[in-house]
Coordinates of C-alpha atoms in Angstrom, one line a residue:
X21 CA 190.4 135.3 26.2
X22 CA 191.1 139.1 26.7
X23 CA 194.0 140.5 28.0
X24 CA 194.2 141.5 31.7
X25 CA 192.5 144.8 32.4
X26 CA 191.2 146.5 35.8
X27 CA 187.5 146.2 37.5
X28 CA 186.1 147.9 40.6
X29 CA 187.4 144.7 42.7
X30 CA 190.7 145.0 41.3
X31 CA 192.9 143.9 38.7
X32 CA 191.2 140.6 37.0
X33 CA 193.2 137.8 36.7
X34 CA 190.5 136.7 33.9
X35 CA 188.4 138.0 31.1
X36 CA 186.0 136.0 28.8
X37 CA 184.3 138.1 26.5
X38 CA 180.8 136.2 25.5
X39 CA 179.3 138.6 23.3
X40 CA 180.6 142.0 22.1
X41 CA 180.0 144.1 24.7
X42 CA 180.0 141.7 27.2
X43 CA 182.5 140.0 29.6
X44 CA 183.1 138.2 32.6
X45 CA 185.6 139.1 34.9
X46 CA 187.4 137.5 37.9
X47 CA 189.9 138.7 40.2
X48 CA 192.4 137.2 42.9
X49 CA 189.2 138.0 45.6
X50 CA 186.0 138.8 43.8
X51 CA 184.4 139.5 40.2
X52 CA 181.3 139.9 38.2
X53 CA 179.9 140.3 34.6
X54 CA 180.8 144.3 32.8
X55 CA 179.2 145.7 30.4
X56 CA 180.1 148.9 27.8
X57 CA 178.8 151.4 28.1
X58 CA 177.3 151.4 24.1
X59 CA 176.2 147.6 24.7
X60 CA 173.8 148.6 27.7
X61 CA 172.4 152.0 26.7
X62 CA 170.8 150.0 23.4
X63 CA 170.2 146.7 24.7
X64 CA 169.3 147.1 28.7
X65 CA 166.2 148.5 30.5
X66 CA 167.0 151.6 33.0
X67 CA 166.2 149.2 35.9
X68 CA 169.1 146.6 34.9
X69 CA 171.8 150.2 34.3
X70 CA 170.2 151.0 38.0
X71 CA 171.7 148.6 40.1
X72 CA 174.7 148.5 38.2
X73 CA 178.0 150.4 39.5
X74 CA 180.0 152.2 37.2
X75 CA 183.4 151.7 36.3
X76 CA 186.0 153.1 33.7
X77 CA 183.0 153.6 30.5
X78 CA 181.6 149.9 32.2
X79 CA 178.3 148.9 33.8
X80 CA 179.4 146.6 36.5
X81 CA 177.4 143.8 38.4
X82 CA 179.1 141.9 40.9
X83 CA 179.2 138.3 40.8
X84 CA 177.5 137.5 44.2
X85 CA 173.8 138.8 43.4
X86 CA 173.9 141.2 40.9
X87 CA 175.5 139.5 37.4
X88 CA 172.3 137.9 37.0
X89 CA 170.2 141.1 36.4
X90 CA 172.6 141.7 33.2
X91 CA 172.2 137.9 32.2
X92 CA 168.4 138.4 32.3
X93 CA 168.4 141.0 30.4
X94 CA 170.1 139.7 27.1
X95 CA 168.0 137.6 24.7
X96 CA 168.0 133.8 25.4
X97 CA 171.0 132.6 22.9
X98 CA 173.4 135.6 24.2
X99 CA 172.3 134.1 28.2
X100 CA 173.5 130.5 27.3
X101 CA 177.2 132.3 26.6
X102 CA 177.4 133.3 30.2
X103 CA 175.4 130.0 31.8
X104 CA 177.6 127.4 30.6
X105 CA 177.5 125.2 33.2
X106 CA 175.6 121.6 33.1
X107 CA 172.8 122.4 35.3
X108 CA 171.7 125.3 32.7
X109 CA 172.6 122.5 29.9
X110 CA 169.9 120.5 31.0
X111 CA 167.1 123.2 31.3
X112 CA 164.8 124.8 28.5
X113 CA 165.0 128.0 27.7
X114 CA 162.2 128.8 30.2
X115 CA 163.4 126.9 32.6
X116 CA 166.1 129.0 32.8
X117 CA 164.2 132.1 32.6
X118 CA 162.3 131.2 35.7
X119 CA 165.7 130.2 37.7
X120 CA 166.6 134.1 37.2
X121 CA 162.9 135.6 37.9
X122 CA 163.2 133.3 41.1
X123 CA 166.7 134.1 42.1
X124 CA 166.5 138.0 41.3
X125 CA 163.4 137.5 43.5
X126 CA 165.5 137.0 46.5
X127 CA 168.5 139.7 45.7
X128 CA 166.9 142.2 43.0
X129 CA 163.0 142.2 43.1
X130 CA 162.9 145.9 42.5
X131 CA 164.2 145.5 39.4
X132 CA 162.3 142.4 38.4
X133 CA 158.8 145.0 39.4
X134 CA 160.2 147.9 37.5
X135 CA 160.9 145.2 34.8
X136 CA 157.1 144.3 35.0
X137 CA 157.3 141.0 36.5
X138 CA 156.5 139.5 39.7
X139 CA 158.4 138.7 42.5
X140 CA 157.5 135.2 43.5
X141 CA 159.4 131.8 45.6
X142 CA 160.9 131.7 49.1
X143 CA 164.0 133.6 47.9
X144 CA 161.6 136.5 47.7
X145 CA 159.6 135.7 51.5
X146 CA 163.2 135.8 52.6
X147 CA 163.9 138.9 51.6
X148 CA 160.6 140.5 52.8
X149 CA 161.8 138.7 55.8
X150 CA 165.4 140.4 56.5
X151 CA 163.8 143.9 55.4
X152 CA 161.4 142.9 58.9
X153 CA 164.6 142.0 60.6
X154 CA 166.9 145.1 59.5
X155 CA 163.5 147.5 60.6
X156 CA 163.5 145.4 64.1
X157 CA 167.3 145.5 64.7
X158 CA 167.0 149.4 64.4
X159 CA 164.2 149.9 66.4
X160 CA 166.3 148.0 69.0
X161 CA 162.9 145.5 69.3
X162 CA 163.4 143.1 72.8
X163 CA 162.3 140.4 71.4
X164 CA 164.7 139.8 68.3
X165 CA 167.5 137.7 69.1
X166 CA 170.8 139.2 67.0
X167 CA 173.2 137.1 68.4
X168 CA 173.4 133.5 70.0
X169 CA 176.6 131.7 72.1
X170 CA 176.4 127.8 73.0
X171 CA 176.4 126.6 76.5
X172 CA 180.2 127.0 77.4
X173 CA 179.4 130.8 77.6
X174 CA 176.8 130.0 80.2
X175 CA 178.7 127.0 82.3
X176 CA 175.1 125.6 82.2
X177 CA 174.6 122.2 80.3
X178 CA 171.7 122.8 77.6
X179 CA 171.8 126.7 78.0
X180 CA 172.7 129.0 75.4
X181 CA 173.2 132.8 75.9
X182 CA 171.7 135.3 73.4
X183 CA 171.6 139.1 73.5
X184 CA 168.8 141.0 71.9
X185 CA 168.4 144.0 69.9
X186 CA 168.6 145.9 72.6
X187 CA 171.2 145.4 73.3
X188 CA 170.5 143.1 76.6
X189 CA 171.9 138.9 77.6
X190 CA 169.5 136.3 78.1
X191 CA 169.8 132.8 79.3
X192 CA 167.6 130.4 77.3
X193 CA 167.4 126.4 76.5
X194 CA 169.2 125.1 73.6
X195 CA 166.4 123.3 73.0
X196 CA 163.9 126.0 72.7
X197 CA 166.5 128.2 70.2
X198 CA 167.2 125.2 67.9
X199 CA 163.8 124.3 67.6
X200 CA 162.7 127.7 66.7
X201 CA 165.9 128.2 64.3
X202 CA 165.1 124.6 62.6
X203 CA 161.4 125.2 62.1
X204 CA 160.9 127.2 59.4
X205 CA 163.6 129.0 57.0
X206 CA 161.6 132.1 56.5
X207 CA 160.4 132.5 60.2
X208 CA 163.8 131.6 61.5
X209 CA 165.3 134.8 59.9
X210 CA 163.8 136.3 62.9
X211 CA 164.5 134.9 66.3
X212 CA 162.4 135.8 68.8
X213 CA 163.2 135.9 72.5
X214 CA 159.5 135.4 72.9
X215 CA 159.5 131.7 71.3
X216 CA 162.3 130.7 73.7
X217 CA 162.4 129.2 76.8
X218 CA 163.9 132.0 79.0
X219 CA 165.9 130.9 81.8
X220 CA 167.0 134.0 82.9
X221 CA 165.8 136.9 81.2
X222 CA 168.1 140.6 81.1
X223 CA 171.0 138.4 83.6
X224 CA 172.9 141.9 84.2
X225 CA 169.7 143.1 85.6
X226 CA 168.7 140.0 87.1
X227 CA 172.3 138.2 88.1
X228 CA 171.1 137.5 91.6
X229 CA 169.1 134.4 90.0
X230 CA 172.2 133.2 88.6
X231 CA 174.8 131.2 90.5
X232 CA 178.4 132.0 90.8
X233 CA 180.9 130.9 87.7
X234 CA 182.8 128.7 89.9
X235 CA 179.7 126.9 90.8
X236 CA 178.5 126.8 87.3
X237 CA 181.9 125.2 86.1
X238 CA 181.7 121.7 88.5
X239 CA 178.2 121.2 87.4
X240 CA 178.5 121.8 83.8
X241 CA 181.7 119.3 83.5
X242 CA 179.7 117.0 85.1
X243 CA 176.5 117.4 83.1
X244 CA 178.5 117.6 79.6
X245 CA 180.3 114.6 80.5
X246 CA 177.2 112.8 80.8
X247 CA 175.8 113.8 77.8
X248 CA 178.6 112.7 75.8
X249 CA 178.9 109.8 77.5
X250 CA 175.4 108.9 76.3
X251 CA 176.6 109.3 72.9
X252 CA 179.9 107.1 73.4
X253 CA 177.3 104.5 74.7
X254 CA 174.9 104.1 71.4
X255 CA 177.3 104.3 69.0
X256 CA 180.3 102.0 69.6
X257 CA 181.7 101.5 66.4
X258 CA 182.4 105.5 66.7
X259 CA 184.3 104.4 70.3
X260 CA 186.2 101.9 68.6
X261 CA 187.4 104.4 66.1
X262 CA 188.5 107.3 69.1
X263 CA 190.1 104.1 70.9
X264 CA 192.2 103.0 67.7
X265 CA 193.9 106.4 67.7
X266 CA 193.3 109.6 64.7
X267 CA 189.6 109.6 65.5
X268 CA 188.0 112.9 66.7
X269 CA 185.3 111.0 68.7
X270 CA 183.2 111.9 72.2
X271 CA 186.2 111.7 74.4
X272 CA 187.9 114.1 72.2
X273 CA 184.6 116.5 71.7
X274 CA 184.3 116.7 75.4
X275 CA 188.0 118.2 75.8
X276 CA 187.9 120.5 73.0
X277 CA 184.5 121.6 74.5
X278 CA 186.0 122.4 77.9
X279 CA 188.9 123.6 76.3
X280 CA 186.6 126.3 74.4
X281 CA 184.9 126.3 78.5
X282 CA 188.4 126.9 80.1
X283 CA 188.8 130.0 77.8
X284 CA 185.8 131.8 78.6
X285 CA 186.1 130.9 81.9
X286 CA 189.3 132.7 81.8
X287 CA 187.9 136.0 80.8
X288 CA 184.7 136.0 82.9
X289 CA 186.2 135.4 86.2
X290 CA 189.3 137.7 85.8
X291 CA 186.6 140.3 85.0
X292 CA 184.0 139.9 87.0
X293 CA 186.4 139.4 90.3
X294 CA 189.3 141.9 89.2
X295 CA 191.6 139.4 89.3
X296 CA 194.6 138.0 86.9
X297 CA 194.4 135.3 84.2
X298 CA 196.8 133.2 86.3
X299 CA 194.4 133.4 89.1
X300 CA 191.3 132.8 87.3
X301 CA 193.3 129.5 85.9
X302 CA 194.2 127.9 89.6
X303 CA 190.0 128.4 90.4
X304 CA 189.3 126.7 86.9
X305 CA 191.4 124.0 87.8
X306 CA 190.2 123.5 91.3
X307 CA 186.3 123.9 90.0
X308 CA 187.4 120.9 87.8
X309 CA 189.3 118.9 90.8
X310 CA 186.0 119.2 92.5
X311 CA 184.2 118.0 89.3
X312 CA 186.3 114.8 88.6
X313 CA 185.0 112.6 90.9
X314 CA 181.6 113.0 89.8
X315 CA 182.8 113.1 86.2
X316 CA 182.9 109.8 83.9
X317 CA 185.9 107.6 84.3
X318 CA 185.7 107.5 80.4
X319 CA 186.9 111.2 80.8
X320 CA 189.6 111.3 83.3
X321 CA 192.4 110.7 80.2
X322 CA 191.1 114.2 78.1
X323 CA 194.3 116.8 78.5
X324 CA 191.7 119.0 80.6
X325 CA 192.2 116.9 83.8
X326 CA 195.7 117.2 83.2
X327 CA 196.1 120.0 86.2
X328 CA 193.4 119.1 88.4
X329 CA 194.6 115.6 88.7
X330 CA 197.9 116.5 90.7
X331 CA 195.3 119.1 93.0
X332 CA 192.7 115.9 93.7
X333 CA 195.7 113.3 94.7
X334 CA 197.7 116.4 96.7

């Protein structure tokens, strides 16, 4: 074990030296393998002192992605000093060989080309696939979806809010965005407007197809209440659990839900009408005195109800 000395992500808590020339570091936040500089100029290929950054006379790699290009380039008895761990126990030396072609396919495969191998595996379609994504979020393309919100941005049950690459808000199904996400983990890199089920498409442009929030809000309290109470209904042993107390079960899911609802509720309304927090709470509550009696008795008890009740009995 080497004394403490400092690294590009700061002073390491922990050095093991492996082979002369060679050592692992770790800090309080981060780390990586470093490498002198006389080490790497006779034993590394320009392509592996490429990616490396350079710090204080050492060739640096940090321990995310990049500490494997340095382990693939040492010979196969100085690469079982760094990969100590049981997994690498139990491989051959190939074995292990292809585990770093494959993963330095998906963080480093210039390197592996300049190396004179091939990229090759999913790890490398991936990355193929987020250099299509990056080119797409910078040409601002419509149809990539860059960010996605559940259904308590939307106050519609089962419709999920998602803004584009350019920068615009769509309304879509949940549905239609989690079966495209779930497909295929390549093709789901890129999420495509186009492969959604658009409720509302561009809703600044378009918000005259979409009803007020404090018509939303009933509905969706209603609707999300039924959809949990679905779930309550197939799987009692879970309602049992909730009942008994120190369960987070359907009852609770649906408040913290709502809870998450009230919130953005909150901020929309004030917004979009001018008015103050405090004002955009009392319509919240009443939207959810109007709900109740459509809403679930199973419900009535979640801390949401709390101030509506007192505004439904007035």
């Amino acid at each position: 074990m080497a004394t403490c000395t400092y690294t590009p992500w700061g002073a390491a808590h922990n050095v093991i030296s492996h082979i002369r020339g060679v050592k692992t570091v770790s800090t309080s936040t981060h780390g990586g393998i470093m490498v002198s500089q006389g080490f790497a100029n006779k034993f590394f290929s320009k392509a592996a002192l490429k990616v490396a950054e350079m710090y204080s006379g050492y060739f640096c790699y940090e321990e995310d992605a990049d500490w494997m290009v340095p382990t693939f380039e040492l010979n196969v008895q100085q690469r079982r000093t760094i990969l100590t761990s049981d997994k690498f126990a139990q491989m051959s030396d190939q074995e292990v060989e292809d585990y770093l072609i494959e993963q330095l396919s998906g963080t480093n495969p210039d390197y592996l080309v300049e190396r004179g191998f091939e990229p090759r595996g999913e790890l490398y379609e991936i990355h193929k696939m987020r250099i299509v994504v990056d080119k797409a979020r910078l040409a601002k393309d419509p149809d990539l979806i860059t960010c996605p919100w559940g259904d308590t941005k939307t106050f519609m049950h089962g419709v999920n809010l998602v803004t584009t690459a350019d920068h615009k808000r769509h309304f879509v199904t949940a549905e239609s965005y989690s079966k495209q996400r779930d497909a295929d983990r390549v093709d789901s890199l890129f999420m495509r407007l186009s492969e959604c089920d658009v409720v509302v498409s561009d809703i600044v442009a378009n918000s005259s197809e979409i009803e007020p929030l404090d018509v939303r809000l009933p509905k969706y309290a209603v609707d999300l209440a039924n959809s949990y109470l679905e779930l309550l209904k197939n799987d009692p042993e879970a309602d049992k659990r909730e009942l008994a107390g120190g369960f987070y079960g359907f009852r609770s899911r649906y408040n913290g839900t709502m809870e998450t609802a009230r919130s953005e509720f909150i901020n929309q309304y004030a917004a979009e009408r001018n008015v103050s927090s405090s004002e955009a709470i009392d319509v919240f509550n009443k939207c959810l005195s109007d709900a109740l009696d459509n809403v679930n008795t199973e419900f009535h008890n979640c801390r949401i109800f709390a101030d509506a009740k007192p505004r439904l009995n007035a």
